[in-house]
Short mmCIF file of C-alpha atoms in Angstrom, two decimals:
data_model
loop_
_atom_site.label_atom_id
_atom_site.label_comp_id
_atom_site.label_asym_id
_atom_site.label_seq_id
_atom_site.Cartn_x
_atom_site.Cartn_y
_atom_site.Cartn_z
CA UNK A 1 -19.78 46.91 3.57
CA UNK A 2 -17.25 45.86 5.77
CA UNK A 3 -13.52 45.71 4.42
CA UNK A 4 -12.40 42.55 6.79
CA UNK A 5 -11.38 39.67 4.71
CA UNK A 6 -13.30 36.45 5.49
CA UNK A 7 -10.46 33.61 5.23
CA UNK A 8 -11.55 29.57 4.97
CA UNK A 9 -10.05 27.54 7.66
CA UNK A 10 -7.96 25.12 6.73
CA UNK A 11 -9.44 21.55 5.68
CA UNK A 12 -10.44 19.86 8.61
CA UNK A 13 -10.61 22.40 10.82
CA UNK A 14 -13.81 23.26 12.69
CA UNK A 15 -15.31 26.51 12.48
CA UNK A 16 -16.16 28.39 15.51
CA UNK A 17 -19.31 27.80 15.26
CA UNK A 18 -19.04 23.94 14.72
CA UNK A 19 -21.20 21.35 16.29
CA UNK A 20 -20.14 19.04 19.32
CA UNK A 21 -20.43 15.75 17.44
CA UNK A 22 -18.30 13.18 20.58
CA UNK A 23 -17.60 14.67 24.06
CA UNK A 24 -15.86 11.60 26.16
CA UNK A 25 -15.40 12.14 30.04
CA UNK A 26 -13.42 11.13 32.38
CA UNK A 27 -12.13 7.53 30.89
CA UNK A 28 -10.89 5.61 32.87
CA UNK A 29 -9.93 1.33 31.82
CA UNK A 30 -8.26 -1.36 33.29
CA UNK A 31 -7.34 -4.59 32.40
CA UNK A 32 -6.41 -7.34 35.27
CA UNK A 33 -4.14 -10.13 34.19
CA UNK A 34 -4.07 -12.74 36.66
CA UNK A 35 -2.83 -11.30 39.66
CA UNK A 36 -1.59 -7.88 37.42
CA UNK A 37 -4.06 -4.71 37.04
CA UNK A 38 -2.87 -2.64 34.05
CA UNK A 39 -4.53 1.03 34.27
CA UNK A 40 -4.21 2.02 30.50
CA UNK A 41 -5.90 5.19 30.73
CA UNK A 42 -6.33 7.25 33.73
CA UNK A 43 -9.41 10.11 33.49
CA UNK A 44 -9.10 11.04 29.62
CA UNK A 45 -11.48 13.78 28.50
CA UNK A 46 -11.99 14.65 24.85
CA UNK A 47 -14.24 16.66 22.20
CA UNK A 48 -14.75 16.10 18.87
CA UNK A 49 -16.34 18.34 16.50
CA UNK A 50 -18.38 17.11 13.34
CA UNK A 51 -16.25 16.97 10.50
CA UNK A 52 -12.88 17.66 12.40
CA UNK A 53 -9.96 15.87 11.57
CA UNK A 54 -8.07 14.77 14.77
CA UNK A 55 -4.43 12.55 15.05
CA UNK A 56 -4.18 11.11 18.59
CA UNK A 57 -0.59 10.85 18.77
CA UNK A 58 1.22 8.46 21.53
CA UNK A 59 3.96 5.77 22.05
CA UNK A 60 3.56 2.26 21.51
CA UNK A 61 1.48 1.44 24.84
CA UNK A 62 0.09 4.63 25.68
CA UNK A 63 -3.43 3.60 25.14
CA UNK A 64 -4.48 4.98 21.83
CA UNK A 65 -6.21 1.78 20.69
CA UNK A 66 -7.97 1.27 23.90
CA UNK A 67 -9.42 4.75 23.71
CA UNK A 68 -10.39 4.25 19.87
CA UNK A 69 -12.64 0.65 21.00
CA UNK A 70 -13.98 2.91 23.74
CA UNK A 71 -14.86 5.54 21.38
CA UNK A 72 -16.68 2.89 18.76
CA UNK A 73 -18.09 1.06 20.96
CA UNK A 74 -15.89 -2.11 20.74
CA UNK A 75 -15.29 -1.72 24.67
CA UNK A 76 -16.70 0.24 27.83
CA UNK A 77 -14.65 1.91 30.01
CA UNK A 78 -14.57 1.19 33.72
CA UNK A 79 -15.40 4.71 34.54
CA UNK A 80 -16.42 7.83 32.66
CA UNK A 81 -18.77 8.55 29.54
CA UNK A 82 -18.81 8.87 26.07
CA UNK A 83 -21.82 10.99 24.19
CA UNK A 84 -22.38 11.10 20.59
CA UNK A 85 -24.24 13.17 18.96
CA UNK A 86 -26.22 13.82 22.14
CA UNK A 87 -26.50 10.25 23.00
CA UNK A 88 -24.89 8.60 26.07
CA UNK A 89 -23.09 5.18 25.21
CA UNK A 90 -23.72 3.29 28.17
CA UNK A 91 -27.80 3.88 27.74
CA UNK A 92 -27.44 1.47 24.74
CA UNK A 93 -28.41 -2.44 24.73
CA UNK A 94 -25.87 -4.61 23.15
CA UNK A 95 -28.00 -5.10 19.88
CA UNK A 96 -28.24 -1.51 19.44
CA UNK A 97 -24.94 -0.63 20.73
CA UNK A 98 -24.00 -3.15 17.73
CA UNK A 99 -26.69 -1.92 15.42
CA UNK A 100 -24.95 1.32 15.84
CA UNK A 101 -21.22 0.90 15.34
CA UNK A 102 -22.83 -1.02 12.06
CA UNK A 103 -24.36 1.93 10.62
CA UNK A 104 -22.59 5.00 12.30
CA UNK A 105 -18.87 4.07 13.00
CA UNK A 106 -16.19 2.95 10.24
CA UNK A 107 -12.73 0.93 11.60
CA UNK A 108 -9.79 1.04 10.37
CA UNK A 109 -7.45 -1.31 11.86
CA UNK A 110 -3.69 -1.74 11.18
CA UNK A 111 -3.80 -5.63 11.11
CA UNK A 112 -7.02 -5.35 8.40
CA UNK A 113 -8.43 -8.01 9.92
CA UNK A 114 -9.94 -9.03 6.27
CA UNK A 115 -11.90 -12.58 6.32
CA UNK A 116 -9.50 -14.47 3.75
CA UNK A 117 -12.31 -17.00 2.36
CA UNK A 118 -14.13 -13.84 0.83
CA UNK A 119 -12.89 -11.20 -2.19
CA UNK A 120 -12.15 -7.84 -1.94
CA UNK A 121 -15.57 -6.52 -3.07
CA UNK A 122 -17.15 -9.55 -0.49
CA UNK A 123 -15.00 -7.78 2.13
CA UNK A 124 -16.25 -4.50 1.31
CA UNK A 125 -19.55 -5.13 1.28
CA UNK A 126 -19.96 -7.33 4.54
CA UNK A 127 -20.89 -4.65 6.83
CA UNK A 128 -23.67 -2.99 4.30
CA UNK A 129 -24.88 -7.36 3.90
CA UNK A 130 -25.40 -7.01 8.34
CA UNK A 131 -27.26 -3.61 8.02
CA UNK A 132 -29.46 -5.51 6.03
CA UNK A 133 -29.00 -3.36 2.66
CA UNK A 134 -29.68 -5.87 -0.26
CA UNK A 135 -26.91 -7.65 -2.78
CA UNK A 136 -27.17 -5.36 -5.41
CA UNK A 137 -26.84 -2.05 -3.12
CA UNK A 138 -24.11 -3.11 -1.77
CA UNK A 139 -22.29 -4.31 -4.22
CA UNK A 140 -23.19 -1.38 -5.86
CA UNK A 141 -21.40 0.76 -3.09
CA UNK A 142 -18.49 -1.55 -2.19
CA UNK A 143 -17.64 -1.29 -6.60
CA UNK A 144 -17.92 2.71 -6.68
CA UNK A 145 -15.31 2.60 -3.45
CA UNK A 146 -12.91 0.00 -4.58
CA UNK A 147 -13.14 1.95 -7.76
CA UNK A 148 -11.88 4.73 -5.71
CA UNK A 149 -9.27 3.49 -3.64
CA UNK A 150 -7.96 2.17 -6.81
CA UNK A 151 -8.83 -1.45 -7.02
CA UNK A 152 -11.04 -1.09 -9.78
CA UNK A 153 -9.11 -4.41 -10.99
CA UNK A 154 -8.39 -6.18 -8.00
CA UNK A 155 -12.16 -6.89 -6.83
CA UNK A 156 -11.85 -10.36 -7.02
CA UNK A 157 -8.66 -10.88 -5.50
CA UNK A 158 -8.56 -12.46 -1.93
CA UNK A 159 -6.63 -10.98 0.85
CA UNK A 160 -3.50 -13.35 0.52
CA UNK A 161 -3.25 -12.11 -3.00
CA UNK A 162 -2.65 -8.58 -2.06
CA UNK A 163 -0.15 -5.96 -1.02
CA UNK A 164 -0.14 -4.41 2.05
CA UNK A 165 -1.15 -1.12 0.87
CA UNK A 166 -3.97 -2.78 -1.18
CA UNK A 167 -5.36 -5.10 1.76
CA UNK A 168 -5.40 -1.00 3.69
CA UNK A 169 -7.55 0.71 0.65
CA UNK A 170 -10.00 -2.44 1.31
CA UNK A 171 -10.13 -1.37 4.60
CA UNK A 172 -10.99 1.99 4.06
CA UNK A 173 -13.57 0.81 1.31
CA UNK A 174 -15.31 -1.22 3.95
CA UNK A 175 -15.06 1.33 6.49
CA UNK A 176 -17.36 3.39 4.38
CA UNK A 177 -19.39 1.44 2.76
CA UNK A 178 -22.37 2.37 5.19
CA UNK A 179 -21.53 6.19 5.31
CA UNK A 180 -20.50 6.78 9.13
CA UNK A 181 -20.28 9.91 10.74
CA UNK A 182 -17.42 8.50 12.16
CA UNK A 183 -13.85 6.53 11.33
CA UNK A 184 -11.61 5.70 13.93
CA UNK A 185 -8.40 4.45 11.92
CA UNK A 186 -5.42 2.93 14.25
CA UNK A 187 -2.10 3.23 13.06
CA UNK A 188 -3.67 2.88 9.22
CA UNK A 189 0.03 3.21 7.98
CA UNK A 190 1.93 1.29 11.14
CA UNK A 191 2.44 -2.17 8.85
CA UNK A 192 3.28 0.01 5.34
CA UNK A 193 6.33 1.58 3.65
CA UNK A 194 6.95 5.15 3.86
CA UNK A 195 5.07 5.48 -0.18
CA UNK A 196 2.78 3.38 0.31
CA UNK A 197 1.92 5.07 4.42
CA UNK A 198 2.08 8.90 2.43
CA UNK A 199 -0.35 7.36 0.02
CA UNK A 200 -3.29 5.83 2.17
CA UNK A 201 -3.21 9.30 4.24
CA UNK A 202 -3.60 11.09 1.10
CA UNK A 203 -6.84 8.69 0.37
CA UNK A 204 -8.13 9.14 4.00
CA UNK A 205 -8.05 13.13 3.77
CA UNK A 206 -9.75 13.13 0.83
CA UNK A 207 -12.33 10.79 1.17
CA UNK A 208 -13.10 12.52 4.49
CA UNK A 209 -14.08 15.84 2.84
CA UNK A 210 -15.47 13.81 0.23
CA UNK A 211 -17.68 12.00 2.89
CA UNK A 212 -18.01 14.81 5.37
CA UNK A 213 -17.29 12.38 8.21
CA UNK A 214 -15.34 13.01 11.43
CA UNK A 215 -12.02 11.17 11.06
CA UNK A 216 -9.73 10.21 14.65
CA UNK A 217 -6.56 8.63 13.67
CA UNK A 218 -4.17 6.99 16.23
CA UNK A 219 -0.65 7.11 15.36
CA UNK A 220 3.00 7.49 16.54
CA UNK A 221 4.30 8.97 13.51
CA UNK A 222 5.06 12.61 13.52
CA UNK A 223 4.57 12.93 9.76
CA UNK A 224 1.14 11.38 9.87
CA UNK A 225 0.12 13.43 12.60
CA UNK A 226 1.51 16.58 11.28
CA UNK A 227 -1.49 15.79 8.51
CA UNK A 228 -3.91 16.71 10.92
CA UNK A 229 -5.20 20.34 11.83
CA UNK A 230 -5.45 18.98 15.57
CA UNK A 231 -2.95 17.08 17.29
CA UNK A 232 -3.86 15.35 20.51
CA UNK A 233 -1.07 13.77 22.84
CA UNK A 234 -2.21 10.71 24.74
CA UNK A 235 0.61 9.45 27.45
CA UNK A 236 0.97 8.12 30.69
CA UNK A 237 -2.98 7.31 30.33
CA UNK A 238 -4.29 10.86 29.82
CA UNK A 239 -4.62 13.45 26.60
CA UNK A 240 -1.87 15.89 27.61
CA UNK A 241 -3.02 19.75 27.78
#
């Protein structure tokens, strides 16, 4: 027997022999503005590994939420590609492109973007209502997660009638409430106090082992990105080596 000592890797770490789950190559996107062309990011390369937990750390205006849309699927860039899980981005239709940021992608997004006119559980369980998973299944899902989050009693409470840090745990409730392999979270603590911003990373790094999904959050904070076991540094329109 041999006397080496096997050591874990740290949560969120991938092992050597982890799976390429997101390979992106070569992004490039652009924006014109009347007579103004904005270049926001300039030949960006980037792998993800299944289960890895990544921070994508920039300024305000570096391009982190541009990549992120890219990345999900809310955007296409003007040059590059973006493979997941073998599959090339730009070989999907717009119905299944949608169809699968639906089923395999959960947002988090640092304005919420919660529809007032519905509850927190109606909320949650929007996105499982579009993947066509009946009323009682999804209610049944978005309960257990607000239950988890810690909204067990605020279910029926409307976005206006919430904290900031409660209208976030929504947001991570409905992020999951299909199961993605993947969240993409942008600046999930950007609009928070400091307790309430230590708090909703604690809740993301746990209910990403809990999950076993591949979490890529965007931030500027140090402390927040210190969280993760890989840091990437997105300036100047590229991921810095």
């Amino acid at each position: 027997m041999s006397d080496r000592i096997q050591t874990e890797p740290a949560p969120g770490t991938p092992s050597p022999n982890a799976e390429l789950f997101i390979r992106a190559h070569d992004l490039h996107k652009t924006y014109t503005m009347g007579r103004r062309t904005l270049e926001v990011l300039r030949g960006v390369s980037l792998d993800l590994q299944r289960g890895e937990f990544v921070a994508l750390r920039g300024a305000s205006g570096a391009g982190k939420s541009t990549l992120l849309h890219l990345l999900g699927g809310l955007d296409t860039p003007n040059q590059g590609e973006i493979w997941f899980d073998g599959e090339n981005l730009a070989g999907f239709s717009d119905l299944a492109l949608a169809r699968w940021r639906n089923l395999k992608v959960g947002f988090i997004f640092q304005a919420y973007h919660l529809l007032p006119e519905l509850d927190a559980l109606e909320n949650v369980c929007l996105p499982a209502r579009m993947a066509r998973v009946s009323a009682p299944e999804a209610e049944a899902r978005g309960r257990a997660l607000l239950e988890r989050v810690g909204l067990g009693d605020r279910m029926d409470h409307k976005p206006m009638e919430l904290s900031g840090g409660e209208q976030q745990r929504v947001v991570i409730a409905r992020a999951l409430v299909n199961a993605p392999e993947l969240v993409l979270a942008d600046e999930p603590t950007g609009n928070l106090d400091s307790r309430n911003g230590e708090e909703i990373i604690e809740l993301l790094t746990a209910l990403r082992v809990e999950k076993q999904t591949t979490l890529l959050v965007a931030t500027h904070d140090v402390k927040v990105a210190a969280r993760a076991p890989r840091v990437l540094e997105l300036a100047d329109g590229q991921v810095q080596r």
